[in-house]
Amino acid sequence: MHIKHLESFIIVARLLNFGEAARTLNYSQSTISEQIHSLEEYLGVRLFERIGRKVFLTEQGKKLLPFAERMVRDAETLKNLFSNDEILSGSIMVGAAETLCAFWLPPFLKEYRMLYPQVQVNIKVGNCVDFPQWLQQNIVDVAFGLNDESEHQQLRQNTLFRGETVFIVSPQHDLSTVPVLELRNLTGQTLLLPEGYCGYPMDLKRLLEKEQVRANMILEFGSLESIKQCVKNDLGVSLLPKIVVEEELKRGELVSLNWNGINIPIQAQMVFHRDKWLSPPLVALENLILAKIKKYQKS
């Protein structure tokens, strides 16, 4: 039984997708399949089963996962005993909301990669509402989301920043010339929002429901870029973090509306499970980001 096979098993178990696991590990999908098959033959059990196009862990696979993680961790620790202590290596799995992954996290990851080139950083973009479960199931090691997770006692979070959201339309939209946008102006409008059940889109939906303002329809998208393109083509009104649309606003491709309602901010969090063992690469990532945040707050 090879450690590489266990590493592949762990990534497939986390992603439940052989293709994504192959891309994450920079292997071919056939190599991943062969490694899992070899592991299954060695143990004499089935670790995964396919139902339609979906992959699921078997009970034997669920039983193996914590042992595999421990063995890989121990192997990494053993290797580090005989290497330069100043050189970090290994891999980490980062969960991130698309807003943060696309418009905030990259500079931090770039610096982290420059400092620790031997650490492999894998990113899983997802919905904030899923992050507590992902952390609980060890699918990700750390999550960067927009939800306040303080009510989850098993989680530990660091608040990274608070940012503002803006209502945007195309320059051709009827609302683009409204001096002040009021909630009632959204009556009968088509709203284009990120999909999901957390953060600022849910705050807006709750506000509309509370004030009994009925939009014509609410279209939900899995991509922020898709929302921006649809708004540019005058398909509706959107509420997005300002950091997402700053360039388009500067170029005049989108118009920011002067909103006079209650503030609908975003609040970014870095979240860990309290029981999670923080490997040296994870500790280094947390320390780097917190140091940068502290520096920005002082400047």
GROMACS .gro file of C-alpha atoms in nm:
model
  299
    1MET     CA    1   0.000   0.000   0.000
    2HIS     CA    2   0.149   0.332  -0.113
    3ILE     CA    3   0.106   0.671   0.056
    4LYS     CA    4   0.035   0.820  -0.289
    5HIS     CA    5  -0.264   0.588  -0.320
    6LEU     CA    6  -0.393   0.703   0.017
    7GLU     CA    7  -0.346   1.067  -0.084
    8SER     CA    8  -0.549   1.006  -0.400
    9PHE     CA    9  -0.816   0.826  -0.200
   10ILE     CA   10  -0.846   1.122   0.040
   11ILE     CA   11  -0.888   1.375  -0.244
   12VAL     CA   12  -1.147   1.159  -0.423
   13ALA     CA   13  -1.330   1.110  -0.091
   14ARG     CA   14  -1.336   1.486  -0.038
   15LEU     CA   15  -1.446   1.583  -0.389
   16LEU     CA   16  -1.649   1.270  -0.479
   17ASN     CA   17  -1.541   1.325  -0.835
   18PHE     CA   18  -1.256   1.135  -1.007
   19GLY     CA   19  -1.211   1.401  -1.274
   20GLU     CA   20  -1.178   1.687  -1.023
   21ALA     CA   21  -0.943   1.477  -0.810
   22ALA     CA   22  -0.723   1.410  -1.113
   23ARG     CA   23  -0.705   1.783  -1.195
   24THR     CA   24  -0.634   1.869  -0.831
   25LEU     CA   25  -0.346   1.620  -0.809
   26ASN     CA   26  -0.226   1.683  -1.165
   27TYR     CA   27  -0.274   1.318  -1.258
   28SER     CA   28  -0.468   1.159  -1.541
   29GLN     CA   29  -0.809   1.024  -1.445
   30SER     CA   30  -0.696   0.674  -1.540
   31THR     CA   31  -0.405   0.701  -1.295
   32ILE     CA   32  -0.643   0.797  -1.014
   33SER     CA   33  -0.872   0.505  -1.102
   34GLU     CA   34  -0.578   0.263  -1.105
   35GLN     CA   35  -0.456   0.386  -0.766
   36ILE     CA   36  -0.801   0.346  -0.610
   37HIS     CA   37  -0.837   0.001  -0.769
   38SER     CA   38  -0.498  -0.105  -0.628
   39LEU     CA   39  -0.599   0.018  -0.284
   40GLU     CA   40  -0.929  -0.169  -0.303
   41GLU     CA   41  -0.749  -0.489  -0.407
   42TYR     CA   42  -0.501  -0.455  -0.123
   43LEU     CA   43  -0.776  -0.405   0.136
   44GLY     CA   44  -1.023  -0.645  -0.024
   45VAL     CA   45  -1.312  -0.397  -0.011
   46ARG     CA   46  -1.500  -0.151  -0.231
   47LEU     CA   47  -1.423   0.208  -0.132
   48PHE     CA   48  -1.651   0.390  -0.377
   49GLU     CA   49  -1.969   0.314  -0.562
   50ARG     CA   50  -2.123   0.487  -0.861
   51ILE     CA   51  -2.494   0.560  -0.889
   52GLY     CA   52  -2.560   0.716  -1.225
   53ARG     CA   53  -2.295   0.983  -1.267
   54LYS     CA   54  -2.247   1.037  -0.895
   55VAL     CA   55  -1.974   0.886  -0.679
   56PHE     CA   56  -2.034   0.789  -0.315
   57LEU     CA   57  -1.812   0.657  -0.037
   58THR     CA   58  -1.906   0.307   0.076
   59GLU     CA   59  -1.923   0.230   0.447
   60GLN     CA   60  -1.577   0.073   0.413
   61GLY     CA   61  -1.454   0.393   0.249
   62LYS     CA   62  -1.594   0.605   0.532
   63LYS     CA   63  -1.420   0.376   0.780
   64LEU     CA   64  -1.087   0.408   0.598
   65LEU     CA   65  -1.089   0.789   0.558
   66PRO     CA   66  -0.977   0.896   0.910
   67PHE     CA   67  -0.705   0.628   0.913
   68ALA     CA   68  -0.584   0.733   0.569
   69GLU     CA   69  -0.567   1.099   0.676
   70ARG     CA   70  -0.372   1.002   0.988
   71MET     CA   71  -0.129   0.785   0.790
   72VAL     CA   72  -0.065   1.057   0.531
   73ARG     CA   73  -0.016   1.313   0.807
   74ASP     CA   74   0.222   1.084   0.995
   75ALA     CA   75   0.417   1.014   0.675
   76GLU     CA   76   0.449   1.387   0.614
   77THR     CA   77   0.564   1.444   0.973
   78LEU     CA   78   0.819   1.163   0.940
   79LYS     CA   79   0.951   1.312   0.617
   80ASN     CA   80   0.983   1.655   0.777
   81LEU     CA   81   1.199   1.509   1.054
   82PHE     CA   82   1.478   1.467   0.804
   83SER     CA   83   1.429   1.779   0.599
   84ASN     CA   84   1.499   2.146   0.647
   85ASP     CA   85   1.257   2.264   0.915
   86GLU     CA   86   1.228   2.600   0.744
   87ILE     CA   87   1.090   2.448   0.424
   88LEU     CA   88   0.718   2.378   0.445
   89SER     CA   89   0.567   2.111   0.221
   90GLY     CA   90   0.243   1.921   0.189
   91SER     CA   91  -0.101   2.022   0.066
   92ILE     CA   92  -0.406   2.210   0.195
   93MET     CA   93  -0.766   2.220   0.074
   94VAL     CA   94  -0.924   2.566   0.081
   95GLY     CA   95  -1.298   2.625   0.053
   96ALA     CA   96  -1.397   2.970  -0.073
   97ALA     CA   97  -1.701   3.169  -0.177
   98GLU     CA   98  -1.673   3.278  -0.541
   99THR     CA   99  -1.668   3.648  -0.445
  100LEU     CA  100  -1.360   3.598  -0.228
  101CYS     CA  101  -1.195   3.344  -0.455
  102ALA     CA  102  -1.220   3.565  -0.761
  103PHE     CA  103  -1.169   3.915  -0.620
  104TRP     CA  104  -0.996   3.902  -0.281
  105LEU     CA  105  -0.805   3.582  -0.212
  106PRO     CA  106  -0.568   3.560  -0.515
  107PRO     CA  107  -0.306   3.816  -0.395
  108PHE     CA  108  -0.279   3.635  -0.060
  109LEU     CA  109  -0.241   3.297  -0.230
  110LYS     CA  110   0.018   3.441  -0.469
  111GLU     CA  111   0.231   3.562  -0.179
  112TYR     CA  112   0.179   3.234   0.007
  113ARG     CA  113   0.296   3.040  -0.298
  114MET     CA  114   0.604   3.258  -0.328
  115LEU     CA  115   0.691   3.199   0.038
  116TYR     CA  116   0.606   2.828   0.042
  117PRO     CA  117   0.646   2.691  -0.313
  118GLN     CA  118   0.646   2.329  -0.197
  119VAL     CA  119   0.295   2.352  -0.049
  120GLN     CA  120   0.018   2.252  -0.289
  121VAL     CA  121  -0.292   2.469  -0.244
  122ASN     CA  122  -0.618   2.317  -0.370
  123ILE     CA  123  -0.929   2.537  -0.393
  124LYS     CA  124  -1.291   2.423  -0.380
  125VAL     CA  125  -1.535   2.703  -0.468
  126GLY     CA  126  -1.870   2.663  -0.299
  127ASN     CA  127  -2.172   2.808  -0.126
  128CYS     CA  128  -2.114   2.957   0.218
  129VAL     CA  129  -2.400   2.758   0.365
  130ASP     CA  130  -2.209   2.435   0.290
  131PHE     CA  131  -1.885   2.536   0.460
  132PRO     CA  132  -1.973   2.423   0.817
  133GLN     CA  133  -2.051   2.075   0.684
  134TRP     CA  134  -1.739   2.068   0.466
  135LEU     CA  135  -1.527   2.156   0.769
  136GLN     CA  136  -1.706   1.901   0.984
  137GLN     CA  137  -1.650   1.628   0.726
  138ASN     CA  138  -1.290   1.741   0.664
  139ILE     CA  139  -1.365   1.806   0.297
  140VAL     CA  140  -1.176   2.136   0.333
  141ASP     CA  141  -0.911   2.241   0.585
  142VAL     CA  142  -1.016   2.606   0.600
  143ALA     CA  143  -1.304   2.805   0.451
  144PHE     CA  144  -1.327   3.167   0.339
  145GLY     CA  145  -1.692   3.266   0.343
  146LEU     CA  146  -1.940   3.551   0.386
  147ASN     CA  147  -2.146   3.405   0.669
  148ASP     CA  148  -2.115   3.473   1.040
  149GLU     CA  149  -2.055   3.124   1.180
  150SER     CA  150  -2.029   3.229   1.546
  151GLU     CA  151  -2.342   3.030   1.633
  152HIS     CA  152  -2.158   2.709   1.542
  153GLN     CA  153  -1.962   2.629   1.857
  154GLN     CA  154  -1.750   2.370   1.677
  155LEU     CA  155  -1.614   2.638   1.443
  156ARG     CA  156  -1.351   2.906   1.499
  157GLN     CA  157  -1.364   3.215   1.280
  158ASN     CA  158  -1.158   3.526   1.214
  159THR     CA  159  -1.336   3.827   1.066
  160LEU     CA  160  -1.128   3.949   0.771
  161PHE     CA  161  -1.309   4.262   0.651
  162ARG     CA  162  -1.644   4.427   0.600
  163GLY     CA  163  -1.729   4.558   0.254
  164GLU     CA  164  -2.016   4.736   0.089
  165THR     CA  165  -2.258   4.613  -0.174
  166VAL     CA  166  -2.399   4.820  -0.459
  167PHE     CA  167  -2.708   4.801  -0.676
  168ILE     CA  168  -2.603   4.801  -1.041
  169VAL     CA  169  -2.779   4.839  -1.376
  170SER     CA  170  -2.672   4.903  -1.734
  171PRO     CA  171  -2.646   5.267  -1.849
  172GLN     CA  172  -2.956   5.200  -2.065
  173HIS     CA  173  -3.174   5.077  -1.778
  174ASP     CA  174  -3.473   5.287  -1.666
  175LEU     CA  175  -3.337   5.305  -1.310
  176SER     CA  176  -2.997   5.438  -1.421
  177THR     CA  177  -3.129   5.797  -1.407
  178VAL     CA  178  -3.314   5.765  -1.074
  179PRO     CA  179  -3.152   6.015  -0.830
  180VAL     CA  180  -3.211   5.792  -0.528
  181LEU     CA  181  -3.299   5.423  -0.537
  182GLU     CA  182  -3.571   5.327  -0.292
  183LEU     CA  183  -3.688   4.976  -0.218
  184ARG     CA  184  -4.023   5.039  -0.387
  185ASN     CA  185  -3.834   5.110  -0.713
  186LEU     CA  186  -3.756   4.737  -0.730
  187THR     CA  187  -4.126   4.650  -0.768
  188GLY     CA  188  -4.174   4.469  -1.097
  189GLN     CA  189  -3.802   4.461  -1.173
  190THR     CA  190  -3.601   4.151  -1.268
  191LEU     CA  191  -3.336   4.086  -1.003
  192LEU     CA  192  -3.018   3.898  -1.092
  193LEU     CA  193  -2.857   3.750  -0.781
  194PRO     CA  194  -2.596   3.490  -0.684
  195GLU     CA  195  -2.751   3.156  -0.597
  196GLY     CA  196  -2.749   3.031  -0.240
  197TYR     CA  197  -2.900   3.079   0.099
  198CYS     CA  198  -2.656   3.303   0.279
  199GLY     CA  199  -2.499   3.646   0.284
  200TYR     CA  200  -2.614   3.960   0.107
  201PRO     CA  201  -2.853   3.795  -0.148
  202MET     CA  202  -3.055   3.646   0.137
  203ASP     CA  203  -3.047   3.978   0.325
  204LEU     CA  204  -3.202   4.148   0.021
  205LYS     CA  205  -3.466   3.876  -0.022
  206ARG     CA  206  -3.565   3.904   0.345
  207LEU     CA  207  -3.590   4.283   0.312
  208LEU     CA  208  -3.813   4.255   0.005
  209GLU     CA  209  -4.036   4.004   0.184
  210LYS     CA  210  -4.055   4.214   0.498
  211GLU     CA  211  -4.153   4.530   0.307
  212GLN     CA  212  -4.381   4.332   0.072
  213VAL     CA  213  -4.201   4.451  -0.239
  214ARG     CA  214  -4.259   4.210  -0.528
  215ALA     CA  215  -4.002   4.183  -0.801
  216ASN     CA  216  -4.112   4.062  -1.144
  217MET     CA  217  -3.876   3.768  -1.101
  218ILE     CA  218  -3.552   3.674  -0.926
  219LEU     CA  219  -3.298   3.490  -1.141
  220GLU     CA  220  -3.015   3.314  -0.960
  221PHE     CA  221  -2.674   3.246  -1.110
  222GLY     CA  222  -2.379   3.031  -1.008
  223SER     CA  223  -2.133   3.278  -1.159
  224LEU     CA  224  -2.072   3.643  -1.075
  225GLU     CA  225  -1.933   3.701  -1.423
  226SER     CA  226  -2.259   3.576  -1.573
  227ILE     CA  227  -2.455   3.822  -1.359
  228LYS     CA  228  -2.237   4.112  -1.471
  229GLN     CA  229  -2.272   4.020  -1.837
  230CYS     CA  230  -2.652   3.995  -1.805
  231VAL     CA  231  -2.673   4.332  -1.630
  232LYS     CA  232  -2.454   4.489  -1.901
  233ASN     CA  233  -2.705   4.358  -2.154
  234ASP     CA  234  -2.988   4.532  -1.966
  235LEU     CA  235  -3.155   4.215  -1.840
  236GLY     CA  236  -3.216   4.343  -1.489
  237VAL     CA  237  -3.090   4.486  -1.161
  238SER     CA  238  -2.831   4.322  -0.938
  239LEU     CA  239  -2.684   4.365  -0.592
  240LEU     CA  240  -2.315   4.271  -0.578
  241PRO     CA  241  -2.012   4.347  -0.361
  242LYS     CA  242  -1.845   4.666  -0.476
  243ILE     CA  243  -1.508   4.489  -0.512
  244VAL     CA  244  -1.668   4.269  -0.781
  245VAL     CA  245  -1.778   4.554  -1.010
  246GLU     CA  246  -1.524   4.833  -0.947
  247GLU     CA  247  -1.355   4.797  -1.288
  248GLU     CA  248  -1.685   4.794  -1.480
  249LEU     CA  249  -1.803   5.102  -1.289
  250LYS     CA  250  -1.483   5.288  -1.375
  251ARG     CA  251  -1.524   5.202  -1.745
  252GLY     CA  252  -1.889   5.310  -1.742
  253GLU     CA  253  -2.013   4.965  -1.844
  254LEU     CA  254  -2.228   4.951  -1.531
  255VAL     CA  255  -2.400   5.218  -1.322
  256SER     CA  256  -2.406   5.216  -0.941
  257LEU     CA  257  -2.740   5.333  -0.798
  258ASN     CA  258  -2.764   5.570  -0.503
  259TRP     CA  259  -2.931   5.339  -0.252
  260ASN     CA  260  -3.101   5.502   0.049
  261GLY     CA  261  -3.218   5.184   0.223
  262ILE     CA  262  -3.063   4.991   0.508
  263ASN     CA  263  -2.702   4.887   0.466
  264ILE     CA  264  -2.653   4.538   0.317
  265PRO     CA  265  -2.282   4.470   0.376
  266ILE     CA  266  -2.062   4.170   0.316
  267GLN     CA  267  -1.849   4.035   0.597
  268ALA     CA  268  -1.570   3.796   0.511
  269GLN     CA  269  -1.465   3.521   0.750
  270MET     CA  270  -1.180   3.272   0.769
  271VAL     CA  271  -1.322   2.961   0.938
  272PHE     CA  272  -1.161   2.650   1.089
  273HIS     CA  273  -1.307   2.352   1.272
  274ARG     CA  274  -1.200   2.368   1.636
  275ASP     CA  275  -1.096   2.003   1.634
  276LYS     CA  276  -0.891   2.038   1.317
  277TRP     CA  277  -0.521   1.970   1.356
  278LEU     CA  278  -0.347   2.268   1.200
  279SER     CA  279  -0.055   2.146   0.994
  280PRO     CA  280   0.244   2.381   0.954
  281PRO     CA  281   0.120   2.488   0.606
  282LEU     CA  282  -0.222   2.574   0.753
  283VAL     CA  283  -0.066   2.768   1.040
  284ALA     CA  284   0.148   2.958   0.789
  285LEU     CA  285  -0.158   3.047   0.579
  286GLU     CA  286  -0.354   3.171   0.880
  287ASN     CA  287  -0.060   3.376   1.008
  288LEU     CA  288   0.007   3.533   0.668
  289ILE     CA  289  -0.354   3.640   0.613
  290LEU     CA  290  -0.405   3.773   0.966
  291ALA     CA  291  -0.078   3.970   0.944
  292LYS     CA  292  -0.186   4.122   0.612
  293ILE     CA  293  -0.532   4.209   0.746
  294LYS     CA  294  -0.378   4.374   1.052
  295LYS     CA  295  -0.143   4.574   0.826
  296TYR     CA  296  -0.434   4.693   0.608
  297GLN     CA  297  -0.635   4.796   0.912
  298LYS     CA  298  -0.348   5.013   1.037
  299SER     CA  299  -0.285   5.179   0.700
   0.00000   0.00000   0.00000
